[in-house]
């Protein structure tokens, strides 16, 4: 399959969102930049978190961007995969814990 819904070249066009609404785009990019500055967490730690979240929300653009970014910041492939597994465990657990809601409703209806 040569063509996908997500065109990897579009990642480089992200800044173009300002074309249709420059004021809101500026606010977003200012905020985004501030979030990723060194603070209580290092830029490396923030990048690894972003990589894990990228997998949880299944954003191919983010996965590409933060795979590159984490590697540039010295994160190993093993550390990257551990972060992905953390995201998968949290996502799976979040789905399963909602089973309690289903169980509560089923028990109520069965009474």
GROMACS .gro file of N, CA, C and O in nm:
model
  444
    1UNK      N    1   0.085  -0.117   0.000
    1UNK     CA    2   0.000   0.000   0.000
    1UNK      C    3   0.090   0.124   0.000
    1UNK      O    4   0.160   0.150   0.097
    2UNK      N    5   0.087   0.196  -0.107
    2UNK     CA    6   0.174   0.312  -0.121
    2UNK      C    7   0.121   0.436  -0.052
    2UNK      O    8   0.197   0.524  -0.014
    3UNK      N    9  -0.008   0.447  -0.038
    3UNK     CA   10  -0.068   0.569   0.015
    3UNK      C   11  -0.140   0.537   0.146
    3UNK      O   12  -0.209   0.437   0.158
    4UNK      N   13  -0.122   0.623   0.244
    4UNK     CA   14  -0.191   0.608   0.371
    4UNK      C   15  -0.272   0.733   0.398
    4UNK      O   16  -0.250   0.839   0.336
    5UNK      N   17  -0.365   0.722   0.490
    5UNK     CA   18  -0.446   0.837   0.527
    5UNK      C   19  -0.358   0.946   0.587
    5UNK      O   20  -0.378   1.064   0.563
    6UNK      N   21  -0.260   0.905   0.665
    6UNK     CA   22  -0.166   0.999   0.727
    6UNK      C   23  -0.044   1.011   0.637
    6UNK      O   24   0.029   0.915   0.619
    7UNK      N   25  -0.022   1.128   0.584
    7UNK     CA   26   0.094   1.152   0.500
    7UNK      C   27   0.207   1.202   0.589
    7UNK      O   28   0.196   1.309   0.649
    8UNK      N   29   0.316   1.126   0.600
    8UNK     CA   30   0.427   1.169   0.687
    8UNK      C   31   0.477   1.310   0.655
    8UNK      O   32   0.523   1.380   0.745
    9UNK      N   33   0.464   1.354   0.532
    9UNK     CA   34   0.508   1.488   0.495
    9UNK      C   35   0.424   1.597   0.562
    9UNK      O   36   0.469   1.710   0.579
   10UNK      N   37   0.303   1.561   0.605
   10UNK     CA   38   0.216   1.660   0.669
   10UNK      C   39   0.267   1.704   0.805
   10UNK      O   40   0.235   1.814   0.851
   11UNK      N   41   0.347   1.622   0.870
   11UNK     CA   42   0.403   1.659   1.000
   11UNK      C   43   0.481   1.791   0.989
   11UNK      O   44   0.471   1.877   1.077
   12UNK      N   45   0.553   1.807   0.881
   12UNK     CA   46   0.632   1.929   0.861
   12UNK      C   47   0.543   2.051   0.834
   12UNK      O   48   0.589   2.164   0.840
   13UNK      N   49   0.417   2.027   0.806
   13UNK     CA   50   0.322   2.136   0.778
   13UNK      C   51   0.243   2.177   0.902
   13UNK      O   52   0.152   2.259   0.892
   14UNK      N   53   0.276   2.122   1.016
   14UNK     CA   54   0.199   2.149   1.138
   14UNK      C   55   0.185   2.298   1.165
   14UNK      O   56   0.078   2.346   1.201
   15UNK      N   57   0.292   2.371   1.144
   15UNK     CA   58   0.288   2.516   1.166
   15UNK      C   59   0.190   2.588   1.076
   15UNK      O   60   0.146   2.699   1.106
   16UNK      N   61   0.151   2.523   0.967
   16UNK     CA   62   0.058   2.584   0.873
   16UNK      C   63  -0.083   2.601   0.931
   16UNK      O   64  -0.165   2.670   0.872
   17UNK      N   65  -0.110   2.540   1.046
   17UNK     CA   66  -0.243   2.559   1.105
   17UNK      C   67  -0.267   2.706   1.136
   17UNK      O   68  -0.381   2.750   1.148
   18UNK      N   69  -0.159   2.782   1.146
   18UNK     CA   70  -0.171   2.926   1.172
   18UNK      C   71  -0.230   3.001   1.053
   18UNK      O   72  -0.280   3.112   1.069
   19UNK      N   73  -0.228   2.941   0.935
   19UNK     CA   74  -0.280   3.008   0.816
   19UNK      C   75  -0.428   3.044   0.831
   19UNK      O   76  -0.472   3.147   0.781
   20UNK      N   77  -0.504   2.959   0.896
   20UNK     CA   78  -0.648   2.982   0.907
   20UNK      C   79  -0.687   3.054   1.036
   20UNK      O   80  -0.794   3.113   1.043
   21UNK      N   81  -0.603   3.046   1.139
   21UNK     CA   82  -0.636   3.111   1.266
   21UNK      C   83  -0.506   3.141   1.340
   21UNK      O   84  -0.464   3.067   1.430
   22UNK      N   85  -0.437   3.250   1.300
   22UNK     CA   86  -0.305   3.279   1.355
   22UNK      C   87  -0.302   3.307   1.505
   22UNK      O   88  -0.209   3.266   1.574
   23UNK      N   89  -0.403   3.374   1.558
   23UNK     CA   90  -0.401   3.408   1.700
   23UNK      C   91  -0.407   3.284   1.788
   23UNK      O   92  -0.330   3.270   1.884
   24UNK      N   93  -0.497   3.193   1.756
   24UNK     CA   94  -0.509   3.071   1.836
   24UNK      C   95  -0.388   2.980   1.816
   24UNK      O   96  -0.342   2.915   1.911
   25UNK      N   97  -0.337   2.976   1.695
   25UNK     CA   98  -0.218   2.894   1.669
   25UNK      C   99  -0.099   2.945   1.750
   25UNK      O  100  -0.026   2.866   1.811
   26UNK      N  101  -0.082   3.077   1.756
   26UNK     CA  102   0.027   3.134   1.835
   26UNK      C  103   0.013   3.095   1.982
   26UNK      O  104   0.110   3.055   2.047
   27UNK      N  105  -0.108   3.106   2.033
   27UNK     CA  106  -0.131   3.069   2.173
   27UNK      C  107  -0.099   2.922   2.197
   27UNK      O  108  -0.038   2.887   2.298
   28UNK      N  109  -0.142   2.837   2.105
   28UNK     CA  110  -0.113   2.694   2.119
   28UNK      C  111   0.037   2.669   2.116
   28UNK      O  112   0.091   2.601   2.203
   29UNK      N  113   0.107   2.724   2.017
   29UNK     CA  114   0.250   2.697   2.003
   29UNK      C  115   0.331   2.757   2.118
   29UNK      O  116   0.431   2.699   2.161
   30UNK      N  117   0.288   2.872   2.170
   30UNK     CA  118   0.354   2.929   2.289
   30UNK      C  119   0.338   2.835   2.407
   30UNK      O  120   0.433   2.807   2.481
   31UNK      N  121   0.216   2.786   2.427
   31UNK     CA  122   0.187   2.693   2.537
   31UNK      C  123   0.267   2.564   2.519
   31UNK      O  124   0.332   2.516   2.612
   32UNK      N  125   0.263   2.509   2.399
   32UNK     CA  126   0.333   2.384   2.368
   32UNK      C  127   0.482   2.397   2.398
   32UNK      O  128   0.542   2.310   2.460
   33UNK      N  129   0.540   2.508   2.356
   33UNK     CA  130   0.682   2.532   2.382
   33UNK      C  131   0.712   2.543   2.530
   33UNK      O  132   0.812   2.489   2.579
   34UNK      N  133   0.623   2.609   2.604
   34UNK     CA  134   0.643   2.623   2.748
   34UNK      C  135   0.633   2.489   2.819
   34UNK      O  136   0.710   2.460   2.911
   35UNK      N  137   0.541   2.405   2.775
   35UNK     CA  138   0.523   2.273   2.836
   35UNK      C  139   0.650   2.190   2.826
   35UNK      O  140   0.688   2.119   2.920
   36UNK      N  141   0.720   2.199   2.715
   36UNK     CA  142   0.836   2.114   2.691
   36UNK      C  143   0.969   2.174   2.738
   36UNK      O  144   1.073   2.112   2.722
   37UNK      N  145   0.964   2.291   2.802
   37UNK     CA  146   1.087   2.347   2.859
   37UNK      C  147   1.125   2.270   2.984
   37UNK      O  148   1.040   2.213   3.053
   38UNK      N  149   1.255   2.270   3.014
   38UNK     CA  150   1.304   2.207   3.137
   38UNK      C  151   1.233   2.268   3.257
   38UNK      O  152   1.212   2.389   3.263
   39UNK      N  153   1.197   2.185   3.349
   39UNK     CA  154   1.132   2.230   3.471
   39UNK      C  155   1.156   2.123   3.577
   39UNK      O  156   1.269   2.080   3.596
   40UNK      N  157   1.048   2.080   3.642
   40UNK     CA  158   1.059   1.970   3.736
   40UNK      C  159   1.099   1.840   3.667
   40UNK      O  160   1.156   1.750   3.728
   41UNK      N  161   1.068   1.833   3.538
   41UNK     CA  162   1.108   1.719   3.454
   41UNK      C  163   1.208   1.769   3.351
   41UNK      O  164   1.199   1.883   3.305
   42UNK      N  165   1.299   1.683   3.313
   42UNK     CA  166   1.395   1.718   3.209
   42UNK      C  167   1.325   1.714   3.073
   42UNK      O  168   1.219   1.651   3.058
   43UNK      N  169   1.385   1.776   2.974
   43UNK     CA  170   1.332   1.770   2.838
   43UNK      C  171   1.330   1.625   2.789
   43UNK      O  172   1.238   1.584   2.718
   44UNK      N  173   1.427   1.547   2.830
   44UNK     CA  174   1.434   1.405   2.793
   44UNK      C  175   1.316   1.328   2.852
   44UNK      O  176   1.251   1.250   2.783
   45UNK      N  177   1.286   1.352   2.980
   45UNK     CA  178   1.173   1.284   3.045
   45UNK      C  179   1.041   1.325   2.979
   45UNK      O  180   0.954   1.240   2.955
   46UNK      N  181   1.027   1.454   2.948
   46UNK     CA  182   0.904   1.501   2.885
   46UNK      C  183   0.887   1.439   2.746
   46UNK      O  184   0.775   1.405   2.706
   47UNK      N  185   0.995   1.425   2.674
   47UNK     CA  186   0.989   1.364   2.542
   47UNK      C  187   0.946   1.218   2.551
   47UNK      O  188   0.867   1.169   2.470
   48UNK      N  189   0.997   1.146   2.651
   48UNK     CA  190   0.960   1.006   2.670
   48UNK      C  191   0.812   0.994   2.709
   48UNK      O  192   0.742   0.905   2.660
   49UNK      N  193   0.764   1.083   2.793
   49UNK     CA  194   0.621   1.086   2.827
   49UNK      C  195   0.540   1.111   2.700
   49UNK      O  196   0.438   1.044   2.676
   50UNK      N  197   0.583   1.207   2.620
   50UNK     CA  198   0.512   1.239   2.496
   50UNK      C  199   0.508   1.119   2.403
   50UNK      O  200   0.406   1.094   2.337
   51UNK      N  201   0.616   1.043   2.397
   51UNK     CA  202   0.619   0.923   2.313
   51UNK      C  203   0.515   0.822   2.362
   51UNK      O  204   0.441   0.765   2.282
   52UNK      N  205   0.509   0.801   2.492
   52UNK     CA  206   0.412   0.706   2.547
   52UNK      C  207   0.269   0.753   2.521
   52UNK      O  208   0.183   0.675   2.476
   53UNK      N  209   0.242   0.880   2.546
   53UNK     CA  210   0.108   0.935   2.523
   53UNK      C  211   0.073   0.926   2.374
   53UNK      O  212  -0.042   0.896   2.339
   54UNK      N  213   0.170   0.948   2.288
   54UNK     CA  214   0.147   0.939   2.144
   54UNK      C  215   0.092   0.802   2.105
   54UNK      O  216   0.006   0.791   2.018
   55UNK      N  217   0.143   0.701   2.171
   55UNK     CA  218   0.093   0.566   2.144
   55UNK      C  219  -0.046   0.546   2.203
   55UNK      O  220  -0.132   0.482   2.141
   56UNK      N  221  -0.069   0.600   2.321
   56UNK     CA  222  -0.200   0.584   2.384
   56UNK      C  223  -0.309   0.652   2.302
   56UNK      O  224  -0.419   0.599   2.290
   57UNK      N  225  -0.279   0.767   2.245
   57UNK     CA  226  -0.380   0.837   2.164
   57UNK      C  227  -0.371   0.799   2.017
   57UNK      O  228  -0.452   0.843   1.936
   58UNK      N  229  -0.272   0.719   1.983
   58UNK     CA  230  -0.252   0.664   1.849
   58UNK      C  231  -0.239   0.772   1.741
   58UNK      O  232  -0.305   0.769   1.638
   59UNK      N  233  -0.149   0.866   1.767
   59UNK     CA  234  -0.121   0.972   1.670
   59UNK      C  235   0.007   0.939   1.594
   59UNK      O  236   0.116   0.948   1.651
   60UNK      N  237  -0.005   0.901   1.467
   60UNK     CA  238   0.116   0.863   1.393
   60UNK      C  239   0.215   0.978   1.377
   60UNK      O  240   0.335   0.956   1.375
   61UNK      N  241   0.163   1.101   1.366
   61UNK     CA  242   0.254   1.214   1.354
   61UNK      C  243   0.335   1.230   1.482
   61UNK      O  244   0.456   1.254   1.480
   62UNK      N  245   0.267   1.218   1.596
   62UNK     CA  246   0.334   1.232   1.726
   62UNK      C  247   0.434   1.118   1.747
   62UNK      O  248   0.543   1.140   1.801
   63UNK      N  249   0.395   0.997   1.708
   63UNK     CA  250   0.486   0.883   1.722
   63UNK      C  251   0.613   0.908   1.643
   63UNK      O  252   0.724   0.888   1.694
   64UNK      N  253   0.599   0.954   1.520
   64UNK     CA  254   0.718   0.985   1.437
   64UNK      C  255   0.802   1.094   1.504
   64UNK      O  256   0.924   1.080   1.517
   65UNK      N  257   0.736   1.202   1.544
   65UNK     CA  258   0.808   1.316   1.600
   65UNK      C  259   0.881   1.279   1.729
   65UNK      O  260   0.998   1.314   1.747
   66UNK      N  261   0.813   1.209   1.818
   66UNK     CA  262   0.874   1.180   1.948
   66UNK      C  263   0.965   1.058   1.947
   66UNK      O  264   1.049   1.043   2.035
   67UNK      N  265   0.953   0.973   1.845
   67UNK     CA  266   1.055   0.868   1.827
   67UNK      C  267   1.187   0.936   1.793
   67UNK      O  268   1.291   0.907   1.853
   68UNK      N  269   1.182   1.028   1.698
   68UNK     CA  270   1.303   1.102   1.661
   68UNK      C  271   1.356   1.183   1.779
   68UNK      O  272   1.476   1.181   1.808
   69UNK      N  273   1.266   1.255   1.847
   69UNK     CA  274   1.308   1.342   1.956
   69UNK      C  275   1.370   1.265   2.072
   69UNK      O  276   1.473   1.307   2.126
   70UNK      N  277   1.310   1.152   2.109
   70UNK     CA  278   1.367   1.075   2.220
   70UNK      C  279   1.503   1.018   2.183
   70UNK      O  280   1.595   1.020   2.266
   71UNK      N  281   1.517   0.971   2.060
   71UNK     CA  282   1.648   0.920   2.018
   71UNK      C  283   1.753   1.031   2.021
   71UNK      O  284   1.865   1.009   2.066
   72UNK      N  285   1.715   1.151   1.975
   72UNK     CA  286   1.808   1.264   1.978
   72UNK      C  287   1.847   1.302   2.121
   72UNK      O  288   1.956   1.354   2.144
   73UNK      N  289   1.759   1.273   2.216
   73UNK     CA  290   1.785   1.307   2.356
   73UNK      C  291   1.851   1.191   2.431
   73UNK      O  292   1.864   1.196   2.553
   74UNK      N  293   1.892   1.087   2.361
   74UNK     CA  294   1.967   0.979   2.421
   74UNK      C  295   1.886   0.867   2.483
   74UNK      O  296   1.940   0.782   2.554
   75UNK      N  297   1.757   0.862   2.455
   75UNK     CA  298   1.674   0.754   2.506
   75UNK      C  299   1.704   0.629   2.424
   75UNK      O  300   1.716   0.636   2.301
   76UNK      N  301   1.717   0.516   2.491
   76UNK     CA  302   1.747   0.391   2.421
   76UNK      C  303   1.619   0.330   2.365
   76UNK      O  304   1.508   0.362   2.409
   77UNK      N  305   1.637   0.239   2.270
   77UNK     CA  306   1.521   0.169   2.214
   77UNK      C  307   1.449   0.089   2.321
   77UNK      O  308   1.327   0.081   2.323
   78UNK      N  309   1.523   0.030   2.413
   78UNK     CA  310   1.464  -0.045   2.524
   78UNK      C  311   1.378   0.047   2.611
   78UNK      O  312   1.265   0.012   2.648
   79UNK      N  313   1.429   0.164   2.642
   79UNK     CA  314   1.352   0.259   2.724
   79UNK      C  315   1.227   0.305   2.650
   79UNK      O  316   1.120   0.319   2.711
   80UNK      N  317   1.240   0.326   2.519
   80UNK     CA  318   1.125   0.367   2.440
   80UNK      C  319   1.017   0.259   2.444
   80UNK      O  320   0.898   0.290   2.466
   81UNK      N  321   1.056   0.133   2.427
   81UNK     CA  322   0.958   0.025   2.427
   81UNK      C  323   0.896   0.007   2.566
   81UNK      O  324   0.777  -0.022   2.577
   82UNK      N  325   0.974   0.026   2.671
   82UNK     CA  326   0.917   0.020   2.806
   82UNK      C  327   0.810   0.127   2.823
   82UNK      O  328   0.704   0.102   2.882
   83UNK      N  329   0.837   0.246   2.773
   83UNK     CA  330   0.739   0.355   2.782
   83UNK      C  331   0.612   0.320   2.705
   83UNK      O  332   0.501   0.348   2.752
   84UNK      N  333   0.626   0.258   2.589
   84UNK     CA  334   0.510   0.216   2.511
   84UNK      C  335   0.430   0.111   2.588
   84UNK      O  336   0.306   0.114   2.591
   85UNK      N  337   0.501   0.020   2.655
   85UNK     CA  338   0.431  -0.082   2.736
   85UNK      C  339   0.358  -0.018   2.855
   85UNK      O  340   0.249  -0.063   2.892
   86UNK      N  341   0.416   0.083   2.914
   86UNK     CA  342   0.347   0.155   3.022
   86UNK      C  343   0.216   0.213   2.969
   86UNK      O  344   0.110   0.200   3.029
   87UNK      N  345   0.224   0.278   2.853
   87UNK     CA  346   0.104   0.337   2.793
   87UNK      C  347   0.000   0.229   2.763
   87UNK      O  348  -0.120   0.249   2.789
   88UNK      N  349   0.045   0.116   2.711
   88UNK     CA  350  -0.048   0.007   2.679
   88UNK      C  351  -0.112  -0.049   2.805
   88UNK      O  352  -0.233  -0.079   2.806
   89UNK      N  353  -0.035  -0.062   2.912
   89UNK     CA  354  -0.089  -0.114   3.038
   89UNK      C  355  -0.194  -0.020   3.096
   89UNK      O  356  -0.300  -0.062   3.141
   90UNK      N  357  -0.166   0.109   3.093
   90UNK     CA  358  -0.261   0.208   3.144
   90UNK      C  359  -0.386   0.210   3.058
   90UNK      O  360  -0.499   0.211   3.109
   91UNK      N  361  -0.369   0.207   2.927
   91UNK     CA  362  -0.485   0.207   2.838
   91UNK      C  363  -0.569   0.082   2.855
   91UNK      O  364  -0.691   0.087   2.860
   92UNK      N  365  -0.504  -0.033   2.866
   92UNK     CA  366  -0.576  -0.159   2.887
   92UNK      C  367  -0.647  -0.160   3.021
   92UNK      O  368  -0.763  -0.201   3.032
   93UNK      N  369  -0.577  -0.113   3.124
   93UNK     CA  370  -0.638  -0.108   3.257
   93UNK      C  371  -0.757  -0.014   3.262
   93UNK      O  372  -0.858  -0.043   3.326
   94UNK      N  373  -0.746   0.097   3.191
   94UNK     CA  374  -0.857   0.193   3.187
   94UNK      C  375  -0.980   0.131   3.122
   94UNK      O  376  -1.093   0.155   3.166
   95UNK      N  377  -0.960   0.050   3.020
   95UNK     CA  378  -1.073  -0.020   2.958
   95UNK      C  379  -1.132  -0.122   3.054
   95UNK      O  380  -1.254  -0.131   3.069
   96UNK      N  381  -1.046  -0.199   3.118
   96UNK     CA  382  -1.094  -0.304   3.207
   96UNK      C  383  -1.164  -0.250   3.331
   96UNK      O  384  -1.265  -0.306   3.374
   97UNK      N  385  -1.114  -0.142   3.389
   97UNK     CA  386  -1.176  -0.089   3.510
   97UNK      C  387  -1.318  -0.040   3.481
   97UNK      O  388  -1.403  -0.040   3.570
   98UNK      N  389  -1.345  -0.001   3.358
   98UNK     CA  390  -1.482   0.036   3.322
   98UNK      C  391  -1.575  -0.085   3.324
   98UNK      O  392  -1.697  -0.070   3.323
   99UNK      N  393  -1.517  -0.204   3.327
   99UNK     CA  394  -1.597  -0.325   3.344
   99UNK      C  395  -1.673  -0.324   3.475
   99UNK      O  396  -1.779  -0.386   3.486
  100UNK      N  397  -1.620  -0.255   3.576
  100UNK     CA  398  -1.690  -0.243   3.704
  100UNK      C  399  -1.822  -0.171   3.684
  100UNK      O  400  -1.925  -0.207   3.741
  101UNK      N  401  -1.822  -0.067   3.600
  101UNK     CA  402  -1.946   0.004   3.570
  101UNK      C  403  -2.047  -0.091   3.507
  101UNK      O  404  -2.165  -0.091   3.544
  102UNK      N  405  -2.001  -0.172   3.411
  102UNK     CA  406  -2.089  -0.270   3.347
  102UNK      C  407  -2.142  -0.369   3.449
  102UNK      O  408  -2.261  -0.402   3.452
  103UNK      N  409  -2.053  -0.417   3.538
  103UNK     CA  410  -2.094  -0.514   3.639
  103UNK      C  411  -2.199  -0.454   3.733
  103UNK      O  412  -2.298  -0.519   3.767
  104UNK      N  413  -2.176  -0.329   3.777
  104UNK     CA  414  -2.273  -0.263   3.864
  104UNK      C  415  -2.409  -0.252   3.797
  104UNK      O  416  -2.512  -0.279   3.858
  105UNK      N  417  -2.409  -0.213   3.669
  105UNK     CA  418  -2.534  -0.197   3.596
  105UNK      C  419  -2.602  -0.332   3.576
  105UNK      O  420  -2.724  -0.345   3.596
  106UNK      N  421  -2.525  -0.434   3.539
  106UNK     CA  422  -2.582  -0.568   3.518
  106UNK      C  423  -2.642  -0.621   3.649
  106UNK      O  424  -2.751  -0.680   3.647
  107UNK      N  425  -2.572  -0.604   3.759
  107UNK     CA  426  -2.624  -0.651   3.889
  107UNK      C  427  -2.753  -0.578   3.926
  107UNK      O  428  -2.847  -0.639   3.976
  108UNK      N  429  -2.757  -0.448   3.900
  108UNK     CA  430  -2.876  -0.368   3.931
  108UNK      C  431  -2.994  -0.416   3.847
  108UNK      O  432  -3.107  -0.429   3.898
  109UNK      N  433  -2.971  -0.441   3.719
  109UNK     CA  434  -3.077  -0.485   3.631
  109UNK      C  435  -3.122  -0.627   3.660
  109UNK      O  436  -3.236  -0.664   3.632
  110UNK      N  437  -3.034  -0.707   3.717
  110UNK     CA  438  -3.064  -0.847   3.747
  110UNK      C  439  -3.144  -0.863   3.876
  110UNK      O  440  -3.197  -0.970   3.904
  111UNK      N  441  -3.152  -0.759   3.956
  111UNK     CA  442  -3.221  -0.768   4.086
  111UNK      C  443  -3.371  -0.780   4.069
  111UNK      O  444  -3.440  -0.740   3.992
   0.00000   0.00000   0.00000
